[in-house]
Short mmCIF file of C-alpha atoms in Angstrom, two decimals:
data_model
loop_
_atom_site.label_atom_id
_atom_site.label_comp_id
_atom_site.label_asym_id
_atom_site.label_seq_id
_atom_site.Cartn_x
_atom_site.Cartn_y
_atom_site.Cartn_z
CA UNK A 1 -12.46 12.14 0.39
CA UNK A 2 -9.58 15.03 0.55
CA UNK A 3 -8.53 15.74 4.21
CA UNK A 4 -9.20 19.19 5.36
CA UNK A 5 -5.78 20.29 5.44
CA UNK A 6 -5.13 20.15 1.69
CA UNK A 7 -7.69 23.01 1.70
CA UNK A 8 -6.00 25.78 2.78
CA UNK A 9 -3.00 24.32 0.88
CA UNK A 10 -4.45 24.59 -2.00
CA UNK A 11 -6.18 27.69 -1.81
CA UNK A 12 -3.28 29.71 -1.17
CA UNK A 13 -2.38 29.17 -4.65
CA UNK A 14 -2.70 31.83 -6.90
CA UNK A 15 -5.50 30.76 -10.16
CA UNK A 16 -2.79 32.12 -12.49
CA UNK A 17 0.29 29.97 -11.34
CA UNK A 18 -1.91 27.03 -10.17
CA UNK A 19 -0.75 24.55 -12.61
CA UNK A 20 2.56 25.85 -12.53
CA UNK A 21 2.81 25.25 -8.72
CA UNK A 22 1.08 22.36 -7.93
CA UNK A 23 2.98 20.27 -11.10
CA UNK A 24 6.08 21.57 -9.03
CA UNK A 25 4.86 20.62 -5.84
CA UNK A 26 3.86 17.03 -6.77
CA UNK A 27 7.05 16.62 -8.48
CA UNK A 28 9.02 17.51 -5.35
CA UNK A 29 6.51 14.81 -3.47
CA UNK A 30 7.99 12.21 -5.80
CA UNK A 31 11.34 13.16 -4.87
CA UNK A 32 10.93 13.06 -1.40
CA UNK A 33 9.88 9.37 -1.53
CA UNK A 34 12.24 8.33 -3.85
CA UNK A 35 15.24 9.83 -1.24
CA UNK A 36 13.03 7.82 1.68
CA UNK A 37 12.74 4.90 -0.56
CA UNK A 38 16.77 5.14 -1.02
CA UNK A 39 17.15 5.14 2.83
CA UNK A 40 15.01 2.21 3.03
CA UNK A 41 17.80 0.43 0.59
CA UNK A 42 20.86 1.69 1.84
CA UNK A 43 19.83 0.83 5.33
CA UNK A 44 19.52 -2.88 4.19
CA UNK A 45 16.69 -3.82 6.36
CA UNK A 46 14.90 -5.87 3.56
CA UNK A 47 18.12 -8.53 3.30
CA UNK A 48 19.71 -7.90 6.66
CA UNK A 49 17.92 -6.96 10.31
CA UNK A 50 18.58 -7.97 14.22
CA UNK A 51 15.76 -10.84 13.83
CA UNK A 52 16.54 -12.07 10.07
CA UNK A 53 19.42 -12.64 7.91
CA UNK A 54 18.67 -14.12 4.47
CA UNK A 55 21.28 -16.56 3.30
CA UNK A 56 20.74 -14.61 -0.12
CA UNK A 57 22.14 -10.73 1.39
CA UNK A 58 24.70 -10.74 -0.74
CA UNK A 59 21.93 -10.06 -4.44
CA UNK A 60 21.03 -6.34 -4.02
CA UNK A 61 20.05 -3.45 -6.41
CA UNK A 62 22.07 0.03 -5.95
CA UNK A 63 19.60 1.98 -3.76
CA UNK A 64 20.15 4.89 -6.26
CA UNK A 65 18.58 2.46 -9.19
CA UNK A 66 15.96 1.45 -6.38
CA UNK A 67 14.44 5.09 -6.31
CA UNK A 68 15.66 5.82 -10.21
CA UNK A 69 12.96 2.83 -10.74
CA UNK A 70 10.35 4.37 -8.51
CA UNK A 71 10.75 8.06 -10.22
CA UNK A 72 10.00 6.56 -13.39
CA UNK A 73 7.79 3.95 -13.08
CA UNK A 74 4.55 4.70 -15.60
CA UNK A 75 2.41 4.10 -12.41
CA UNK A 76 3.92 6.67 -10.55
CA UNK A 77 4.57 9.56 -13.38
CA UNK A 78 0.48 8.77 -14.18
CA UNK A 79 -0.40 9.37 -11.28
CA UNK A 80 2.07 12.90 -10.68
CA UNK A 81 0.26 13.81 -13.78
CA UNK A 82 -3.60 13.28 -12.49
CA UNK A 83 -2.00 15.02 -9.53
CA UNK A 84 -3.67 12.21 -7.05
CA UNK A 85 -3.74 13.07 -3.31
CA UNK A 86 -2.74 9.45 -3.00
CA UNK A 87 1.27 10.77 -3.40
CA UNK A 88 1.00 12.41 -0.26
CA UNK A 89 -0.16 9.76 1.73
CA UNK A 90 2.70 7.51 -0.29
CA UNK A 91 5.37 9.71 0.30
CA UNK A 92 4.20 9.41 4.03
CA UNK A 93 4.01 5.81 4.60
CA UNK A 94 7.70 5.48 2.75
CA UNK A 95 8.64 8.26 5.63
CA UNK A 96 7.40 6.35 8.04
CA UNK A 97 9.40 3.63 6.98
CA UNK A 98 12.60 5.09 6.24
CA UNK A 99 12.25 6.91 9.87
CA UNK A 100 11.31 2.98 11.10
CA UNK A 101 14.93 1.48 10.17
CA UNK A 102 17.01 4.61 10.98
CA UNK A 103 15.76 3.82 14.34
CA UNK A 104 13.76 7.22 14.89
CA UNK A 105 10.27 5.85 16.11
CA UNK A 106 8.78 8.76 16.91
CA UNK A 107 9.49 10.51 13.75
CA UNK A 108 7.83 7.23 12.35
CA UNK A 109 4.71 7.52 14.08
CA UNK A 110 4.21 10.65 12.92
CA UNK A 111 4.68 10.05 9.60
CA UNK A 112 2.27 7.18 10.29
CA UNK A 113 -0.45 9.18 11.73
CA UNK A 114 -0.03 11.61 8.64
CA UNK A 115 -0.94 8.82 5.98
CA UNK A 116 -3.55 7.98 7.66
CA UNK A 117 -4.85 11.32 7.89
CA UNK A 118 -4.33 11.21 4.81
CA UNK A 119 -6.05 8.23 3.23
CA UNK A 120 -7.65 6.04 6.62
CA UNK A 121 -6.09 2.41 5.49
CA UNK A 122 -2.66 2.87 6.53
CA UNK A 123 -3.74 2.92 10.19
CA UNK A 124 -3.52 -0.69 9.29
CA UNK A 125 0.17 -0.65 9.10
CA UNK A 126 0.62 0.70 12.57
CA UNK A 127 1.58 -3.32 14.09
CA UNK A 128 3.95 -4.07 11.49
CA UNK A 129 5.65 -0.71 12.12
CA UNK A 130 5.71 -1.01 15.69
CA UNK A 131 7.52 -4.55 15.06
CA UNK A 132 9.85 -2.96 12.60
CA UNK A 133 10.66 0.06 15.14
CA UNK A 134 10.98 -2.76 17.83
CA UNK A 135 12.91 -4.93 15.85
CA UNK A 136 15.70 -2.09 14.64
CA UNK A 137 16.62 -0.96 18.20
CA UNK A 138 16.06 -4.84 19.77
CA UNK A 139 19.85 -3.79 21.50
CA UNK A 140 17.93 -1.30 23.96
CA UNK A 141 16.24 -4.59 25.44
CA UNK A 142 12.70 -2.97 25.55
CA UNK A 143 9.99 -5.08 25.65
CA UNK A 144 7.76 -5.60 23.19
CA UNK A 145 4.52 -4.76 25.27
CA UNK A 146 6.25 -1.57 26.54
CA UNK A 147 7.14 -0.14 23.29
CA UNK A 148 3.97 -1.24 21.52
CA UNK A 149 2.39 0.72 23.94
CA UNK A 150 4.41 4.22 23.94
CA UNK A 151 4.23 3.95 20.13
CA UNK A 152 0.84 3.54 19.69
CA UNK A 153 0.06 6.33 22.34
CA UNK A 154 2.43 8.79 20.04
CA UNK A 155 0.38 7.12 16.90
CA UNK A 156 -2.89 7.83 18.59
CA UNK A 157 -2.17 11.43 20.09
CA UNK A 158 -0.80 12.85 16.75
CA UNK A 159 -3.43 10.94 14.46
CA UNK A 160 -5.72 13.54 17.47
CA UNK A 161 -4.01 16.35 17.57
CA UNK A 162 -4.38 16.45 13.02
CA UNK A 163 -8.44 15.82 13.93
CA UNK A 164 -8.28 18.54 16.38
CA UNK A 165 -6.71 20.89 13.49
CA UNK A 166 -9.05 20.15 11.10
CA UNK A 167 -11.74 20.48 13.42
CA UNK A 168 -11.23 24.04 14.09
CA UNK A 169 -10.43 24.23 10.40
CA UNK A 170 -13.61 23.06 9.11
CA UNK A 171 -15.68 25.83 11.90
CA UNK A 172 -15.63 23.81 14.62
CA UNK A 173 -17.60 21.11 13.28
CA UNK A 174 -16.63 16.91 13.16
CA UNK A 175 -18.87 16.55 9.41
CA UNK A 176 -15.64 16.32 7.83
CA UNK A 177 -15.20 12.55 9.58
CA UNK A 178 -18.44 11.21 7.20
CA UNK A 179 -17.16 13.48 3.90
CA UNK A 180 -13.39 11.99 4.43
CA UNK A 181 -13.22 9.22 6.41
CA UNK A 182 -17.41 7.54 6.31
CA UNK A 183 -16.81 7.38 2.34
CA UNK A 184 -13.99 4.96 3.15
CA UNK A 185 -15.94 2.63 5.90
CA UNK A 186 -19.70 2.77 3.87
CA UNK A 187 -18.61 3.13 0.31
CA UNK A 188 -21.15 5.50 -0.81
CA UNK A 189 -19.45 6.24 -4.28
CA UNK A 190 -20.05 3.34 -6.51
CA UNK A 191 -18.22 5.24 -9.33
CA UNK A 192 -16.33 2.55 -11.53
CA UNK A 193 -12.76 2.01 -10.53
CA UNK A 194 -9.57 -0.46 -10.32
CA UNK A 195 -10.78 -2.34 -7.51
CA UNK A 196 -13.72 -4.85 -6.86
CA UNK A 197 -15.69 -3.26 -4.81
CA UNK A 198 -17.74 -0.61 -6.99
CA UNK A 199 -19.50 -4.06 -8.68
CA UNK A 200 -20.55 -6.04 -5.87
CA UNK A 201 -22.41 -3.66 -3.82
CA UNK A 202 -23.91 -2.16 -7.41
CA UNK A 203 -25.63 -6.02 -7.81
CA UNK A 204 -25.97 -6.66 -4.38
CA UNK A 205 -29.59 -5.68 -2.87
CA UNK A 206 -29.65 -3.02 0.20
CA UNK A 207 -30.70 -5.04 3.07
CA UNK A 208 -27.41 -7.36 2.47
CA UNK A 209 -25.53 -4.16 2.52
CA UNK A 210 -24.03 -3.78 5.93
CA UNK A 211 -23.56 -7.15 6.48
CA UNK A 212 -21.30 -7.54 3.44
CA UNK A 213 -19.40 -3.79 4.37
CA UNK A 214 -18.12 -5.93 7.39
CA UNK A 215 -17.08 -8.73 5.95
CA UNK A 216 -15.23 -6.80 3.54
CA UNK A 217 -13.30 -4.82 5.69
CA UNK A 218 -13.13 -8.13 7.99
CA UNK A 219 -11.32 -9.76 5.03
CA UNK A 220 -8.87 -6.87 4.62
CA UNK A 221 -8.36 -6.27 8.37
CA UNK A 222 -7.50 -9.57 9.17
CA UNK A 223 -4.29 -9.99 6.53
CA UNK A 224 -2.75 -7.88 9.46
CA UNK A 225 -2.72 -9.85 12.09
CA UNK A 226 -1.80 -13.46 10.28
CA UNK A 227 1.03 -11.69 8.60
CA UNK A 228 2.78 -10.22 11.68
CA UNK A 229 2.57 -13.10 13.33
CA UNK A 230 3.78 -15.44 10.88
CA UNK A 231 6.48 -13.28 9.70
CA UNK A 232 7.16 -11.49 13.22
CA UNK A 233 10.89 -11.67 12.17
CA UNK A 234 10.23 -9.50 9.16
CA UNK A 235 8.44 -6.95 9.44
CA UNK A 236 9.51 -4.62 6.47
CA UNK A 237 8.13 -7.67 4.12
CA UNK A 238 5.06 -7.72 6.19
CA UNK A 239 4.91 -3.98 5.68
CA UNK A 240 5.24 -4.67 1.59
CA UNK A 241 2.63 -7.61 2.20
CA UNK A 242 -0.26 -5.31 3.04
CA UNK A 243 0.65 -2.00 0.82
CA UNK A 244 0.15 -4.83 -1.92
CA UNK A 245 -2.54 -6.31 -0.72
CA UNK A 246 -5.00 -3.00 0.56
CA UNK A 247 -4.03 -2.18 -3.77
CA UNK A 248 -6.48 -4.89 -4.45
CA UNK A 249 -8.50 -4.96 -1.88
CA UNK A 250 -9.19 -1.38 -0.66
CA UNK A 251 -12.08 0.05 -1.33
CA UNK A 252 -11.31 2.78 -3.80
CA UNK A 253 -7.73 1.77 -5.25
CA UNK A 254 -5.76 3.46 -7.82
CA UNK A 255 -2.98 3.04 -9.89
CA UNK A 256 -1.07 4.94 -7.39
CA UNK A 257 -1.41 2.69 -4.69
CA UNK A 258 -0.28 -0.19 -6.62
CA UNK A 259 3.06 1.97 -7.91
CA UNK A 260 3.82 2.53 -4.26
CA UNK A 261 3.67 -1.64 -3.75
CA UNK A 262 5.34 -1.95 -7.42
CA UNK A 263 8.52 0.46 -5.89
CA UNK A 264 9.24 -1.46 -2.47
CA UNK A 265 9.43 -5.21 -4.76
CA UNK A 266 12.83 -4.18 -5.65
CA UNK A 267 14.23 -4.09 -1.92
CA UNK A 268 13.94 -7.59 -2.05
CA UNK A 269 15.79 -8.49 -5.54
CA UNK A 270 17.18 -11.38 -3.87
CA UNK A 271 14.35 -13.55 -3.75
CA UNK A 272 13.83 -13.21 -7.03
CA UNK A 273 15.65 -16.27 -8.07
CA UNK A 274 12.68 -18.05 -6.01
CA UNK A 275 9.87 -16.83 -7.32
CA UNK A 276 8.03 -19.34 -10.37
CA UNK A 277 5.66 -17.08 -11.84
CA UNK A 278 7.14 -13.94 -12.57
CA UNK A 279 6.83 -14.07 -16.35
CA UNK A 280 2.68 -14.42 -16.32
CA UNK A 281 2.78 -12.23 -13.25
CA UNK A 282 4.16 -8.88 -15.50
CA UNK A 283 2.49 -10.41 -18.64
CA UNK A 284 -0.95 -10.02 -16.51
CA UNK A 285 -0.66 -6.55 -15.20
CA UNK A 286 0.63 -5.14 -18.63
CA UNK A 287 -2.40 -7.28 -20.02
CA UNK A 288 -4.87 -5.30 -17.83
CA UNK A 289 -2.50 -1.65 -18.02
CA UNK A 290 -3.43 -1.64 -21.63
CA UNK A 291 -7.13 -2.59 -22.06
CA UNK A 292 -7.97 -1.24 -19.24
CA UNK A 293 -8.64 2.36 -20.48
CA UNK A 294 -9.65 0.59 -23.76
CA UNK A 295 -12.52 -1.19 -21.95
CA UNK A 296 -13.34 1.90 -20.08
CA UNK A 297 -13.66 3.85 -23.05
CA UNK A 298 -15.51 1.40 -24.78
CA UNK A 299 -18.32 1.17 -21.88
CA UNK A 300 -18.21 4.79 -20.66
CA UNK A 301 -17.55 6.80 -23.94
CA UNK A 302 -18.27 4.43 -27.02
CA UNK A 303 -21.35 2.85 -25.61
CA UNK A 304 -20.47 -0.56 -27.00
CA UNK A 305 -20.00 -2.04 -23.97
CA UNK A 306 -21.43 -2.60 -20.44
CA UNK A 307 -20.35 -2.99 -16.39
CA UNK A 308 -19.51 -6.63 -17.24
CA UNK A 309 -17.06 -5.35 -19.75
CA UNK A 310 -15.02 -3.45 -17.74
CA UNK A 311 -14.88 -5.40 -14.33
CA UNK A 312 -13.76 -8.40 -16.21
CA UNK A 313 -10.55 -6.00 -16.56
CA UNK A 314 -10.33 -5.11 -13.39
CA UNK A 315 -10.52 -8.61 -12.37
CA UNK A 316 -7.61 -9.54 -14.52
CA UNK A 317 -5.70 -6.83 -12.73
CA UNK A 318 -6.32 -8.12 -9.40
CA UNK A 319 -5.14 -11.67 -10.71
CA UNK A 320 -2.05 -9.92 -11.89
CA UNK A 321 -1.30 -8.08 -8.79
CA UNK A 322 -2.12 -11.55 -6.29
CA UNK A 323 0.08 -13.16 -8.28
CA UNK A 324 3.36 -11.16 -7.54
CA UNK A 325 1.67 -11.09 -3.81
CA UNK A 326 1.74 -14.56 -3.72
CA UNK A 327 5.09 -15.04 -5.52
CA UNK A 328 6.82 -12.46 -2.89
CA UNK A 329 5.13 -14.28 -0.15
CA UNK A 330 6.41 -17.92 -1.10
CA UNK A 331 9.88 -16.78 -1.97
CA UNK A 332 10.08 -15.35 1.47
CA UNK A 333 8.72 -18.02 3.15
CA UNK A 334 11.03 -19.86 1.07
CA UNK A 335 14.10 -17.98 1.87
CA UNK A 336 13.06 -17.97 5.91
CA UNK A 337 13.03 -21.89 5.60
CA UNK A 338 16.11 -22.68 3.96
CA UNK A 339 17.97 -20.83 6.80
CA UNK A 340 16.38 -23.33 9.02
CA UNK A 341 17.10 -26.18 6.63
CA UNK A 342 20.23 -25.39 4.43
CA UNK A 343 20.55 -29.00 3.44
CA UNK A 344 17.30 -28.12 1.29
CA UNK A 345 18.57 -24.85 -0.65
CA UNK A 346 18.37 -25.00 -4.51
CA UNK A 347 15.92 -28.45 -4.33
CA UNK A 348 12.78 -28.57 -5.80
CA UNK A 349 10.16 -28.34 -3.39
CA UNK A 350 6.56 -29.54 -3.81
CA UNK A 351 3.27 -29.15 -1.65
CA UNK A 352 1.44 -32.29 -0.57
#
């Protein structure tokens, strides 16, 4: 599932200083998306833009404690120590971003089209990022259709011209599409992981299997559309939405993707006062942190345990992470509709 590129990367290295180089190289990937998550901050997109203005702009972290938070997050420093690929395509998408709301779309796009070299979901982010580059230079009066369809062209030529590369990298041959990108779209690794995949299609009998690969990736395609257009007006939060949700719902997750999700929550400290479940929210994802590797050792290693043991686990870390997706969500939504009705800020509100 590594893209071609990495290859030569990595083989340049000498055996001798390998570890030496590549800790130091995945260190400085870490840095570099802590500095683009600090942009993000300072640039005050996630409280402030042309299209929305939360009453609340006023509750902020320091941008510096924003990326301090990221840096040393257990999530991420696990996953710079497995040296996952996953950082890469991280440290691209918060690029992408940071490039989004400094108002340099093309630099954006390209960042884009990296990540999803990369790792193939973040294509999926391309119509919330066109909305965000739309949204941060609304003053040049563009339309929407127009610039949609320059920055998708510039999405789609340089997501080509990386495919071209590693076509004449790979000998002039297009296999690498099933090895990198087919393992994504037809799951054929059912190797045990974070998400809830692996189990379904392990219990679930052959001739069912196509029909349920689409309907998975219908499921997680179509959080993209609802989201932009509901919250059109935000697109950074939409952005935050779906790196949160493709951490459940992709279909080989990792710990990494959910420290990426985990690190843009704090752009939006001032919703926090709104959200209702934050306490059994953290308790559940520390729950699952913890006997999660327990469980897998137990099944795996000890042998006193079985598949059922350690996807109930992995459930309970899904729960944990929908629950601060859902809490972000309403205290958006919530935010968004007391600028419409201030008359109803600090009331209760209950669903009927």
């Amino acid at each position: 599932m590594t893209a071609p590129l990495f290859l030569p990367l990595f083989a340049l290295i000498p055996t001798s200083l390998f570890h030496i180089i590549t800790a130091c190289l995945f260190i400085s990937v870490d840095l570099v998306s802590a500095a683009g998550l600090v942009r993000i901050a300072d640039s005050g997109a996630a409280r402030s833009s042309p299209l929305f203005t939360s009453p609340r702009k006023d509750i902020k972290w320091d941008s510096l404690a924003i990326g301090a938070a990221y840096l040393f997050n257990p999530f991420t420093v696990a996953t710079c120590l497995a040296r996952s690929t996953t950082v890469f395509s991280n440290c691209a998408i918060l690029f992408a971003i940071a490039s989004a709301v400094d108002r340099n779309p093309s630099k954006s796009m390209l960042a884009l089209a990296f990540a999803a070299y990369f790792s193939l979901y973040p294509a999926l982010l391309l119509p919330p990022m066109i909305l965000l580059c739309h949204g941060q230079s609304i003053a040049a009066k563009s339309s929407l259709g127009s610039a949609a369809t320059k920055l998708a062209s510039f999405f789609l030529g340089a997501t080509a011209w990386l495919l071209t590369l590693s076509y004449m990298l790979t000998g002039q041959s297009w296999e690498f599409l099933r090895s990198s990108y087919g393992v994504h779209l037809l799951l054929p690794d059912l190797t045990p992981n974070v998400g809830l995949w692996w189990y379904f299609f392990i219990e679930m009998f052959d001739s069912f299997r196509e029909f349920f690969l689409g309907v998975f990736w219908l499921h997680l395609v179509g959080y993209v559309g609802g989201l932009c257009f509901r919250l059109r007006k935000q697109p950074l939060f939409v952005l935050t939405t779906l790196i949160g949700i493709f951490a459940i719902f992709q279909p080989y997750p990792s710990i990494a993707d959910a420290s990426l999700y985990f690190s843009l929550i704090p752009l939006y400290s001032h919703i926090f006062p709104l959200m209702r479940y934050t306490f059994f929210a953290i308790a559940t994802v520390l729950y699952a942190t913890l006997l999660g590797p327990a469980f897998y050792y137990l099944w795996i290693y000890a042998g006193s345990g079985n598949a059922n043991f350690f996807y109930a686990i992995t459930l309970v870390w899904s729960l944990g992470l929908s629950v601060i997706v859902g809490e972000c969500l309403f205290a958006v939504l919530r935010d968004e509709w007391e600028v419409e009705r201030p008359e109803m800020k600090g009331k209760d509100v209950r669903r009927i």
